[in-house]
Coordinates of C-alpha atoms and ligand atoms in Angstrom, one line a residue:
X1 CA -53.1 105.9 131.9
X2 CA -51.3 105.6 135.1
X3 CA -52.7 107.7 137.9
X4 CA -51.5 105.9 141.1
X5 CA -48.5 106.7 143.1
X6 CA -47.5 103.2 145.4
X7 CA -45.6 103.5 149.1
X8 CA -44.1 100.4 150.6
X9 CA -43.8 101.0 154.7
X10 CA -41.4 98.2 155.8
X11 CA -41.9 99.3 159.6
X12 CA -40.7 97.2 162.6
X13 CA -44.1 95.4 163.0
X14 CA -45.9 94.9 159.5
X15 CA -44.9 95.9 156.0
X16 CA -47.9 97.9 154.2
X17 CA -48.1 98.6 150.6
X18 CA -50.7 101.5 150.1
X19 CA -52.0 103.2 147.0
X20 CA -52.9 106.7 146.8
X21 CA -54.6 109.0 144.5
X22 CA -53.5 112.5 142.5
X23 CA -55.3 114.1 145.8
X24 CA -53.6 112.5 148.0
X25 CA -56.0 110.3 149.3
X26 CA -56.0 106.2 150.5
X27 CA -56.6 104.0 147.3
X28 CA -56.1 100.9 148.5
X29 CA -53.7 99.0 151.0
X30 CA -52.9 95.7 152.6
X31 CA -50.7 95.3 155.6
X32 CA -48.6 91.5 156.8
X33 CA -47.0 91.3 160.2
X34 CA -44.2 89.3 160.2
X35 CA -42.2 87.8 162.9
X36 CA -40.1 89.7 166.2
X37 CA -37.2 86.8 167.1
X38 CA -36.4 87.6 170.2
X39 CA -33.2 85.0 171.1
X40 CA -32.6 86.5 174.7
X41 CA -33.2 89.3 176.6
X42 CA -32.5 92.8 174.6
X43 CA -32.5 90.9 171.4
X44 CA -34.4 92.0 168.7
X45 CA -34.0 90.5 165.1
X46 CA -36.2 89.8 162.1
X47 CA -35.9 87.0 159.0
X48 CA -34.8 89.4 155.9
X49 CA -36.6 86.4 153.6
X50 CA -39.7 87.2 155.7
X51 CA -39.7 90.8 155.3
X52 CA -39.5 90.4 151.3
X53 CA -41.9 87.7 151.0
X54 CA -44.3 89.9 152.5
X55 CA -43.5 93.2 150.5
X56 CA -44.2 91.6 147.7
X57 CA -47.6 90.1 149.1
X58 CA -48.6 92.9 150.4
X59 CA -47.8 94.3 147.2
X60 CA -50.3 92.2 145.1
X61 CA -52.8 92.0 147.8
X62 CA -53.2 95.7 147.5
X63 CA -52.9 95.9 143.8
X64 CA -55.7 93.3 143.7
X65 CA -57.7 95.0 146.7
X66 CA -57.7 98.5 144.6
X67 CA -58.6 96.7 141.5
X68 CA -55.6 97.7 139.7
X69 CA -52.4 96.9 138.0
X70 CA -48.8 98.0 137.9
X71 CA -49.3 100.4 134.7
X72 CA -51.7 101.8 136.7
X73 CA -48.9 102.4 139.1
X74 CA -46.7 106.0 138.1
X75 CA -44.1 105.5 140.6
X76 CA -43.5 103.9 144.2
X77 CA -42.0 105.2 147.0
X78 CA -39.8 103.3 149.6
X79 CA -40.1 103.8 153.5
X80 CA -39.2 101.6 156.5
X81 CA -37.9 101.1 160.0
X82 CA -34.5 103.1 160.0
X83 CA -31.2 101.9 161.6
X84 CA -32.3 97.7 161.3
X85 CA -29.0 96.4 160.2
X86 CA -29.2 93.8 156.9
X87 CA -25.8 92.4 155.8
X88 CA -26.2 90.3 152.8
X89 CA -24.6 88.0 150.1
X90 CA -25.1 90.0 147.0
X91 CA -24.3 86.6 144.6
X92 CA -27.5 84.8 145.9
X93 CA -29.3 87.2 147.9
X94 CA -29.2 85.2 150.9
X95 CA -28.4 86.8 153.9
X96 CA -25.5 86.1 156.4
X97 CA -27.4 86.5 159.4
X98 CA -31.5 88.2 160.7
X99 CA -31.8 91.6 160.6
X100 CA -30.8 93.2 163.8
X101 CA -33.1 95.8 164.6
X102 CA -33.2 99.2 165.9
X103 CA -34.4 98.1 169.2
X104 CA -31.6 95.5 170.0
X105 CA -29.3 96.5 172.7
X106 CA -26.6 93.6 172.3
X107 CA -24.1 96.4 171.1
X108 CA -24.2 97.7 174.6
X109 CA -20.7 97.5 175.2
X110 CA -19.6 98.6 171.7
X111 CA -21.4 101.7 172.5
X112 CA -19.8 102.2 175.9
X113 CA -16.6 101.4 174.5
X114 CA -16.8 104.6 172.3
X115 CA -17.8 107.1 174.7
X116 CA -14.7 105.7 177.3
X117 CA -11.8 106.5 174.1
X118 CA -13.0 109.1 173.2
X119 CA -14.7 108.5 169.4
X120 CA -18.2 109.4 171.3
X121 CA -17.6 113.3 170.3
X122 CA -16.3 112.9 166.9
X123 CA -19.6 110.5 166.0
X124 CA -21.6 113.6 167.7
X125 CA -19.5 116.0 165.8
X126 CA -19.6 114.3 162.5
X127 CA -23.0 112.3 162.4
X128 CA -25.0 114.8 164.8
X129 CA -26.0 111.4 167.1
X130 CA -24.3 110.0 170.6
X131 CA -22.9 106.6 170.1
X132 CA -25.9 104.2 171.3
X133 CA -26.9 100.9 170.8
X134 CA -29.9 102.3 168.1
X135 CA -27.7 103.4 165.4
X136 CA -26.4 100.8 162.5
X137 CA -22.7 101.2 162.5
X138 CA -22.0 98.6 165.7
X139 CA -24.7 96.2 164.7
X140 CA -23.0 95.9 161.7
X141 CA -19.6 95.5 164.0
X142 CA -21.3 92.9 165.7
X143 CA -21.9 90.7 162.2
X144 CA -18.4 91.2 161.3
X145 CA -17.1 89.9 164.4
X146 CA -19.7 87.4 165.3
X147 CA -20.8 85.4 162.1
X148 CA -18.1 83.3 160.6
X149 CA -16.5 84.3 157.1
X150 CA -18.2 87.9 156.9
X151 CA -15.6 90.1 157.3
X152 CA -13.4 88.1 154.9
X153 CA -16.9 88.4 152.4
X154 CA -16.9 92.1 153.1
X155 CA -13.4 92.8 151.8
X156 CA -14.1 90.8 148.5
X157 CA -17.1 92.7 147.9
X158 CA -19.5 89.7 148.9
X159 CA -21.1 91.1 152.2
X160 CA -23.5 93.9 151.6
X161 CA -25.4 96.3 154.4
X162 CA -28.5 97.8 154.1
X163 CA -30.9 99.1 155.9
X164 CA -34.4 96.9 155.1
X165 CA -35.1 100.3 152.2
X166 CA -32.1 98.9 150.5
X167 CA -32.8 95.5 151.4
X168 CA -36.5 95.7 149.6
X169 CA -34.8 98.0 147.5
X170 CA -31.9 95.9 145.9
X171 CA -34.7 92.6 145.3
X172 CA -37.3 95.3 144.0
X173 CA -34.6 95.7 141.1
X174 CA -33.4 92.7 140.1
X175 CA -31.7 90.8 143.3
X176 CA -28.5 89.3 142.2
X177 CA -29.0 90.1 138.5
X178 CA -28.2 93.9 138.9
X179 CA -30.1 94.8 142.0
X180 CA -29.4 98.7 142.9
X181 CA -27.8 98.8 146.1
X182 CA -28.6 102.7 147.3
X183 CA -29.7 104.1 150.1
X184 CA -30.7 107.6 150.9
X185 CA -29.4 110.8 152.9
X186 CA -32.3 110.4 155.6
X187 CA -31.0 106.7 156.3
X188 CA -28.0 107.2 155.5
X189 CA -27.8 109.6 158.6
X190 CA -29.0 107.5 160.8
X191 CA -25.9 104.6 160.5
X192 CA -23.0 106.9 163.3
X193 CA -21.4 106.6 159.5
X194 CA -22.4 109.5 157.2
X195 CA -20.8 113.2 157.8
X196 CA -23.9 115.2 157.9
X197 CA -22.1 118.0 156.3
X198 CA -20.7 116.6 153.1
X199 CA -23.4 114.2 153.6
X200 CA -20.9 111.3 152.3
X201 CA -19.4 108.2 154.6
X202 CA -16.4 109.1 156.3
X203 CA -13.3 107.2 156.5
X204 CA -12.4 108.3 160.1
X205 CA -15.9 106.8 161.2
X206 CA -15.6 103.9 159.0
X207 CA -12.3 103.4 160.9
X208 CA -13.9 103.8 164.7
X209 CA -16.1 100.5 163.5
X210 CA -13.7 98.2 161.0
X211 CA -16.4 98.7 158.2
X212 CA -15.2 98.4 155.2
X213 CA -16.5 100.9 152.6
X214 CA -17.7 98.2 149.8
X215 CA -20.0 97.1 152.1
X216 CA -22.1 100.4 152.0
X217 CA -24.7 101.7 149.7
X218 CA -24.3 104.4 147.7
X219 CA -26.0 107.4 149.3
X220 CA -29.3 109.5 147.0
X221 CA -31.6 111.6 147.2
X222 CA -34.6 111.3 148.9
X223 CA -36.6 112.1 145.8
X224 CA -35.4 111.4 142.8
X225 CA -36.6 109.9 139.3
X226 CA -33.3 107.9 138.4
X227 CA -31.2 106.9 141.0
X228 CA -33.0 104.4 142.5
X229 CA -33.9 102.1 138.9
X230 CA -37.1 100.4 138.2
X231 CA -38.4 97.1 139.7
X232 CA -37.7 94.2 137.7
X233 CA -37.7 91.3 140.2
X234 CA -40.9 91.7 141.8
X235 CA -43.5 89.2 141.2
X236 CA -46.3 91.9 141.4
X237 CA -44.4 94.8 139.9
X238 CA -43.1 93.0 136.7
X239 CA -43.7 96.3 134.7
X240 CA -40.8 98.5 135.5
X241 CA -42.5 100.6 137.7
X242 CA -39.6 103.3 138.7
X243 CA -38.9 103.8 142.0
X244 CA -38.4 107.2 143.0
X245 CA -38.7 108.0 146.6
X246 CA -36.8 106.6 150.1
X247 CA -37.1 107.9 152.8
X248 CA -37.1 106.3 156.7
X249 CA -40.4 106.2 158.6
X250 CA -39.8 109.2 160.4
X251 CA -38.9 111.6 157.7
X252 CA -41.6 110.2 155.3
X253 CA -44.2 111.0 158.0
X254 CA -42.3 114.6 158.5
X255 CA -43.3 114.8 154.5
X256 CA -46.5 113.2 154.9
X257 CA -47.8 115.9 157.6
X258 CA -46.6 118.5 155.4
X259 CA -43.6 119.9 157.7
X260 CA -41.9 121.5 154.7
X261 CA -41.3 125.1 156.7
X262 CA -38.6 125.6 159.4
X263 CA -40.5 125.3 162.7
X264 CA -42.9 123.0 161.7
X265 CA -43.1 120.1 163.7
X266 CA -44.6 116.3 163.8
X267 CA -44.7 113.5 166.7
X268 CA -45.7 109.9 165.4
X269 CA -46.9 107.2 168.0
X270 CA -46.3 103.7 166.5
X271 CA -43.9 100.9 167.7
X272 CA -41.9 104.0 169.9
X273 CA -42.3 107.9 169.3
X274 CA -40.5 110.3 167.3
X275 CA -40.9 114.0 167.3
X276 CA -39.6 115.7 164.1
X277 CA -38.6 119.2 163.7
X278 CA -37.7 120.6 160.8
X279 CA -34.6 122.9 161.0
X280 CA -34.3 124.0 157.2
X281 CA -31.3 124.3 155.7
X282 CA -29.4 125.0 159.1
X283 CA -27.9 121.7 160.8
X284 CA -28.6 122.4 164.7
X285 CA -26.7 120.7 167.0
X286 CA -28.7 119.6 170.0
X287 CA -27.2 120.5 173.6
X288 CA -30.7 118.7 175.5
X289 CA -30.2 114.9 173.8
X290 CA -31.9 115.3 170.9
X291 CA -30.3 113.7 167.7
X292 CA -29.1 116.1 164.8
X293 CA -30.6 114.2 161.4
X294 CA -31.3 115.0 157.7
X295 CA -35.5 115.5 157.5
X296 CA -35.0 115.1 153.7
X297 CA -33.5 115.9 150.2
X298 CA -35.4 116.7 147.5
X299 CA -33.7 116.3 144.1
X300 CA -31.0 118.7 144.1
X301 CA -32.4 121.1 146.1
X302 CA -30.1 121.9 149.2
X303 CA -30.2 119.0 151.8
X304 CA -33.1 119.9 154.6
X305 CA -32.4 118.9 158.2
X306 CA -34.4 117.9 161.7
X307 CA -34.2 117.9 165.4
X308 CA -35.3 114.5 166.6
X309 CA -36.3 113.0 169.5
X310 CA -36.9 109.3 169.3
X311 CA -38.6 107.3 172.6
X312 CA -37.8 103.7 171.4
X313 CA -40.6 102.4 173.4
X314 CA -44.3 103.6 173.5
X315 CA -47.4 101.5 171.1
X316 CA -44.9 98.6 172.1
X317 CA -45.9 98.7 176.1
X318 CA -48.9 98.4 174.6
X319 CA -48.5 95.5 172.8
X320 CA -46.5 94.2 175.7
X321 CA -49.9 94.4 177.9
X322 CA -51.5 92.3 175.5
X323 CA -48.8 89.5 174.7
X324 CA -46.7 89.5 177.7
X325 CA -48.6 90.7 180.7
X326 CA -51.6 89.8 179.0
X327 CA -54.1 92.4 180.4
X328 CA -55.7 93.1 177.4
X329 CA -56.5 91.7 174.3
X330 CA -56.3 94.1 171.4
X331 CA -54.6 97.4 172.1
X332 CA -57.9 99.2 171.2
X333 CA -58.4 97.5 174.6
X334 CA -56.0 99.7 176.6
X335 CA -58.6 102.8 176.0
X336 CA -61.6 100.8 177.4
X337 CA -59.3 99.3 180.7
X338 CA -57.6 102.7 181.5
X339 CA -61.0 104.7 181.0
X340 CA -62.8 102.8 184.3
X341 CA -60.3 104.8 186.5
X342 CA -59.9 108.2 187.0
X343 CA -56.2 108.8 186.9
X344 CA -53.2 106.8 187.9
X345 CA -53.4 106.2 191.3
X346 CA -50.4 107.2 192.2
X347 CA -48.8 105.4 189.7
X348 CA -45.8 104.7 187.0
X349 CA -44.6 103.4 184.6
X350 CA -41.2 103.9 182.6
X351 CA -41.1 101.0 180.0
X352 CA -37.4 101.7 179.9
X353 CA -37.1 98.2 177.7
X354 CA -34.5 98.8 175.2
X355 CA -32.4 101.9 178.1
X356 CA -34.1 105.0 177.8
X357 CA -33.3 107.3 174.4
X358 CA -34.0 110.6 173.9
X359 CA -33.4 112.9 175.8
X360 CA -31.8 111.1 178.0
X361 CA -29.8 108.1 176.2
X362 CA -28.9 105.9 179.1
X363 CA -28.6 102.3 177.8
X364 CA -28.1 101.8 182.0
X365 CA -31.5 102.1 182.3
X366 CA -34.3 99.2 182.6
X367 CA -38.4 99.6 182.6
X368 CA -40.0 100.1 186.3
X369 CA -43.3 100.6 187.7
X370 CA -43.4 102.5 190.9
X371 CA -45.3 104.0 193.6
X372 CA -47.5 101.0 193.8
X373 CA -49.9 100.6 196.8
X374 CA -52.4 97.6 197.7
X375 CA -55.3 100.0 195.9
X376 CA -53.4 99.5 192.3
X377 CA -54.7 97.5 189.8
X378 CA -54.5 96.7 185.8
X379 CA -56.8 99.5 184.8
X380 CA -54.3 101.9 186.6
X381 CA -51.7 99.8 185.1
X382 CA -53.3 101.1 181.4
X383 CA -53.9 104.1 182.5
X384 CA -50.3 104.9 183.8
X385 CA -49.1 103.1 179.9
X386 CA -51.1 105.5 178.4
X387 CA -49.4 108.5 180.6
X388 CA -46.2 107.0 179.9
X389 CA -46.3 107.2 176.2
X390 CA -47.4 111.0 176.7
X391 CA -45.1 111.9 179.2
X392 CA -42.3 110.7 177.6
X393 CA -42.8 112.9 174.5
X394 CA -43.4 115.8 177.0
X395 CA -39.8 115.6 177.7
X396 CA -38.8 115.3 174.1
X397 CA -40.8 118.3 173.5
X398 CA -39.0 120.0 176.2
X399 CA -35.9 119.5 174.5
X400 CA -36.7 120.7 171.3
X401 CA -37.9 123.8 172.7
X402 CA -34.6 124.4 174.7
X403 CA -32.7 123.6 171.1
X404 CA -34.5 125.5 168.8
X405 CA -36.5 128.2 170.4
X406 CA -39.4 127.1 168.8
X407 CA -42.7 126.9 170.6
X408 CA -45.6 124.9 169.8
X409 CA -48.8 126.0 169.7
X410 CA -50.5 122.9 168.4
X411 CA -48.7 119.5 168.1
X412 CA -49.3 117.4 165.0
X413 CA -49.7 113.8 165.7
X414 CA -50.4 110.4 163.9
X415 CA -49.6 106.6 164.3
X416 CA -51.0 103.7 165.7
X417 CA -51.7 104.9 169.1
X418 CA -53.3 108.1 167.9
X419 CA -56.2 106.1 167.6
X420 CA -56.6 105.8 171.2
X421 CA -58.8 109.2 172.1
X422 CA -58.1 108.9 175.8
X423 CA -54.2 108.9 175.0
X424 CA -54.9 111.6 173.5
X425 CA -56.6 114.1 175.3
X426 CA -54.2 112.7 178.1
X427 CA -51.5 114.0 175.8
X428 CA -52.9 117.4 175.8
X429 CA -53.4 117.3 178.9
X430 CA -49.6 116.4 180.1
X431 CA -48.4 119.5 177.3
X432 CA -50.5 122.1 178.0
X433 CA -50.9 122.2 174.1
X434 CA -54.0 121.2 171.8
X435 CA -53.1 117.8 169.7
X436 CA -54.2 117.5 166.1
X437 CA -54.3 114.5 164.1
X438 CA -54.8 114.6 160.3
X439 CA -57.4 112.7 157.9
X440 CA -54.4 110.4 156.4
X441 CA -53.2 109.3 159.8
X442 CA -51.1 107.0 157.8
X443 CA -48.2 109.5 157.4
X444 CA -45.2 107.7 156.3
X445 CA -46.8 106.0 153.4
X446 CA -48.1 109.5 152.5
X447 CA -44.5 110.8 153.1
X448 CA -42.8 108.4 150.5
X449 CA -45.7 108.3 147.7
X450 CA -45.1 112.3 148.0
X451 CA -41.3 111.7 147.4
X452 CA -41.8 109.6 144.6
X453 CA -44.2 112.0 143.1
X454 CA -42.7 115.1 143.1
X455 CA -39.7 113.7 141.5
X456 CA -41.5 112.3 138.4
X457 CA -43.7 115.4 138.6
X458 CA -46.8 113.9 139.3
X459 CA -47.2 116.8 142.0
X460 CA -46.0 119.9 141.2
X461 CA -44.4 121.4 144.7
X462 CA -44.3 121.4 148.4
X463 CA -47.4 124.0 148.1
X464 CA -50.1 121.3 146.2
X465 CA -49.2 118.7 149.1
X466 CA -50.1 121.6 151.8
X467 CA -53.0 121.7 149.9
X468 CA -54.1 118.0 150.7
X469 CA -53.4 118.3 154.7
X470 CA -56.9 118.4 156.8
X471 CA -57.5 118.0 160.0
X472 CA -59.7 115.2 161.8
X473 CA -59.6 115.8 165.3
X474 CA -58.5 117.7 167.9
X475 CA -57.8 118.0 171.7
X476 CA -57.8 120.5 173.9
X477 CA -56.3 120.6 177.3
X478 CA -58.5 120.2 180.1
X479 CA -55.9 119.9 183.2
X480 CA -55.3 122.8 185.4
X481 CA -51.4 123.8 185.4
X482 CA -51.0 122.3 189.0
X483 CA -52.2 119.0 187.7
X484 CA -49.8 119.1 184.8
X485 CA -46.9 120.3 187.3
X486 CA -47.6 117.9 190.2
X487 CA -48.6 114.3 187.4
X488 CA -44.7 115.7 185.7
X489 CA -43.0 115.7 188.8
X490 CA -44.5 112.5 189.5
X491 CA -42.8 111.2 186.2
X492 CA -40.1 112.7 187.0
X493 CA -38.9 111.2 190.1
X494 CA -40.1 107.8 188.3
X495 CA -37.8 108.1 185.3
X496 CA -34.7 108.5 187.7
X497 CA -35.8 105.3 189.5
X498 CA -34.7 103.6 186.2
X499 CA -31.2 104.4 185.7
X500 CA -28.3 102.6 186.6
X501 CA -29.8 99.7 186.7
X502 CA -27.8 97.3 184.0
X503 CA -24.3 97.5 185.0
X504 CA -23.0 98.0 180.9
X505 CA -19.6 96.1 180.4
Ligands
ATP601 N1 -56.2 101.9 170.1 C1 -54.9 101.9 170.4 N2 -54.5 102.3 171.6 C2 -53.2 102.2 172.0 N3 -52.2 101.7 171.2 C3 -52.6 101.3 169.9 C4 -53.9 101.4 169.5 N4 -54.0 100.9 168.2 C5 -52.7 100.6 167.9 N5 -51.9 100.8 168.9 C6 -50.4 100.7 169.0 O1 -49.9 101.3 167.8 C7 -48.8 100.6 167.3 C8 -49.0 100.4 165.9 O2 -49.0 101.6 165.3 P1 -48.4 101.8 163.8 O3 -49.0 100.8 162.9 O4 -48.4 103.3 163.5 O5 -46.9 101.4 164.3 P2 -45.6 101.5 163.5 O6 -44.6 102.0 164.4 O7 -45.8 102.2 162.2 O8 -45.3 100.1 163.2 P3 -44.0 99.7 162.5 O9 -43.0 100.1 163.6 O10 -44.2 98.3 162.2 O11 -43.9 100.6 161.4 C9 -48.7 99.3 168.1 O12 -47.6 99.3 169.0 C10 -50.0 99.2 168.9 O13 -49.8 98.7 170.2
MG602 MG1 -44.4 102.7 160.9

């Protein structure tokens, strides 16, 4: 008897394959890094090969970990890094160049190009997001011009795109014998391609980019028990498990913390941060530089949508203490360094790596730390890391609540860096608002084994996953308001001593 609902997280770090249980609870997981190429400054790509290779170890390793098989296995659910371009060879599989990912800025001047002519409002109008380097459509611009014999592949139907769901996706089910090459309305909306009213791929955007339409998935629902086939390829899933969820990161973890309500929000601290609020049925059109994006679709119930603001880099200054500066030697190390000061003497850093998204999309801008003084060392230096990942989702919040009206009273968090206690309290501290962070911390697994289930009816409703929600922890400002006013002006001053600083073709 199969009890088990599977979630593969293809994230921008690691894939994870984790198991969970009728309540909702971790079964069993296992978790592979796997390689950032990084050719040249602002590059970002990884091995498509790679990525698959692991999903399928991590696959087994967790299967084997909890013990079980794949009849134990009802359903699996697909989730992953959003916008990473794939362009593939559907007659062997091989792909025609690395995936370029989300955080890769070489479309700089692609992007620019669109706001000078004009196409810049139309992608705003029509996709709900201002043309940036993050977004799909001109990375997959950039393979069509750039790698030899693509674009005359595309137009016989032997180049195909996917983001790394339909990548994992299209080998889960049988790879050139008959893989399904779908996508779904939450990626889908995240390419500058998709209208997000007839939630389709429109011609006139198609157009701004020379894409040709073959090239593009066909676009399901988030949750649904047949569109997306059963895996038939996989070495560890050889029993036709269906696949029945996909959804990217952020909207699984917008499931997986329960945001089902209009109002509700969630803020995830991983690789970079992204604040989800769902809108309901009502598409909102941001006017403070948040993006306008589908939160989900379940089965044929009316599309749902979100207010997002996404901060491309936050856990990743992090990991570039460790690896690159070289100050620490585990992340969990940042807590311990930052905790022997008291604040940030004075002070800051913007790791404004990839430009500076939401709110303020400025591709312009490069990372700085300033106000430095002879007193400054590398414990103010993880200190004023930690701030930074805080204060930039202060300024996200602050957006949302111009938007939408909507308050908070509590912020839900989860992700990597919500491990980090100090970041946390620091996090309250910068709002003004308790943080809370749930028992399942790992949200976007949660998110798509929830899709897959509630398709094939292994949970009933939106109401039984409220049910499974608790809290862990939370945290409770302790600043006064002139602290928080006096450390934001402080940030702010900082943030405008980033801009302008690339000179973008
Ligand atoms: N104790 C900690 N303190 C600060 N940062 C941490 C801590 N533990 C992990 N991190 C950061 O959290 C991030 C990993 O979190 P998580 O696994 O949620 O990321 P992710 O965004 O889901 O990864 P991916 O993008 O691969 O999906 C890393 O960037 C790491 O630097
Ligand atoms: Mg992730």
């Amino acid at each position: 008897m199969a009890d088990f609902i599977g979630a593969v997280d293809q994230g921008t770090t690691s894939t994870r394959f984790m198991i969970f249980d009728h309540g909702g609870n971790e079964v069993a997981r296992h978790q592979l890094e796997h390689a950032q190429i990084l050719p040249r400054s602002g590059w970002v790509e990884h091995d498509p090969v790679e990525i698959w290779e692991r999903t399928n170890s991590v696959i087994q390793n967790a299967l084997r970990h909890g013990g079980l098989s794949a009849t134990d296995l009802v359903a699996i659910g697909i989730t992953n890094q959003r916008e990473t371009t794939v362009v593939w060879d559907p007659r062997d599989g091989r792909p025609y160049y690395n995936a370029i990912v989300w955080q890769d800025t070489r479309t700089d001047a692609i992007a620019s190009a669109l706001e000078r002519s004009g196409q810049g409002d139309v992608i705003r109008r029509k996709a709900g997001l201002p043309p940036a380097t993050y977004f799909s459509a001109g990375k997959i611009q950039w393979i069509l011009e750039n790698v030899d014999g693509v674009r005359e592949a595309a137009e016989r139907g032997h180049a195909l795109f996917g983001n790394t769901d339909a990548w994992v996706l299209w080998n889960l089910t049988g790879g050139p014998d008959g893989g399904i090459h779908a996508t779904d309305v939450t990626n889908a909306s995240r390419t500058m391609l998709m209208d997000l009213e007839t939630l389709d791929w429109d011609d006139e955007l198609l157009g701004f980019f020379g894409i040709p339409r073959a090239m593009l998935p066909a676009i399901k629902s988030s949750s649904d028990a047949g569109a997306y086939g059963v895996t038939r390829t996989s070495r560890p899933l050889r029993g036709a498990v269906p696949i029945a969820g996909v959804l990217g990161d952020q909207q699984a973890a917008t499931v997986g913390q329960v945001c089902f309500s209009p109002g509700e929000a969630k803020n995830t601290y991983g690789t970079g941060n992204f604040l989800v609020l769902n809108t309901g049925t009502e598409l909102v059109r941001s006017r403070h530089g948040l993006l306008t994006t589908v939160a989900y679709r379940f089965g044929d119930a009316p599309v749902v949508y979100a207010l997002e603001g996404s901060i491309a880099v936050t856990g990743s200054a992090v990991q570039w203490l460790r690896d690159q500066m070289k100050i620490i030697k585990t992340a969990a190390e940042s807590e311990d360094l930052a905790r022997t000061v008291d604040d940030n003497g004075g002070m800051y850093f913007v790791p404004a790596f990839s430009g500076l998204f939401a709110p303020y999309w400025r591709s312009d801008a490069r990372g700085a730390i300033v106000g430095l003084a002879r007193y400054n060392d590398n414990a103010h230096l993880a200190r004023a890391t930690l701030e930074a990942i805080c204060y930039q989702s202060r300024d996200v919040v602050e957006a949302m609540e111009r938007d939408s009206g909507v308050h908070l009273d509590v912020l839900k968090v989860d992700g990597g860096v919500t491990a980090n206690d100090l970041c946390m309290q620091i996090q309250a501290d910068i709002l003004g608002v308790p943080v809370s962070r749930p028992v399942v911390a790992e949200t976007t697994a949660l998110g798509a084994a929830y899709a897959a289930g509630l398709a094939i009816g292994f949970w009933q409703d939106t109401d039984e996953l409220r049910t499974h929600w608790k809290e862990s922890r939370r945290w409770k400002p302790l600043w006064s308001d002139d602290q928080r006013a006096e450390g934001y002006a402080g940030w702010q001053r900082a943030v405008e001593r980033t801009l302008d600083w690339v000179r973008v073709p």
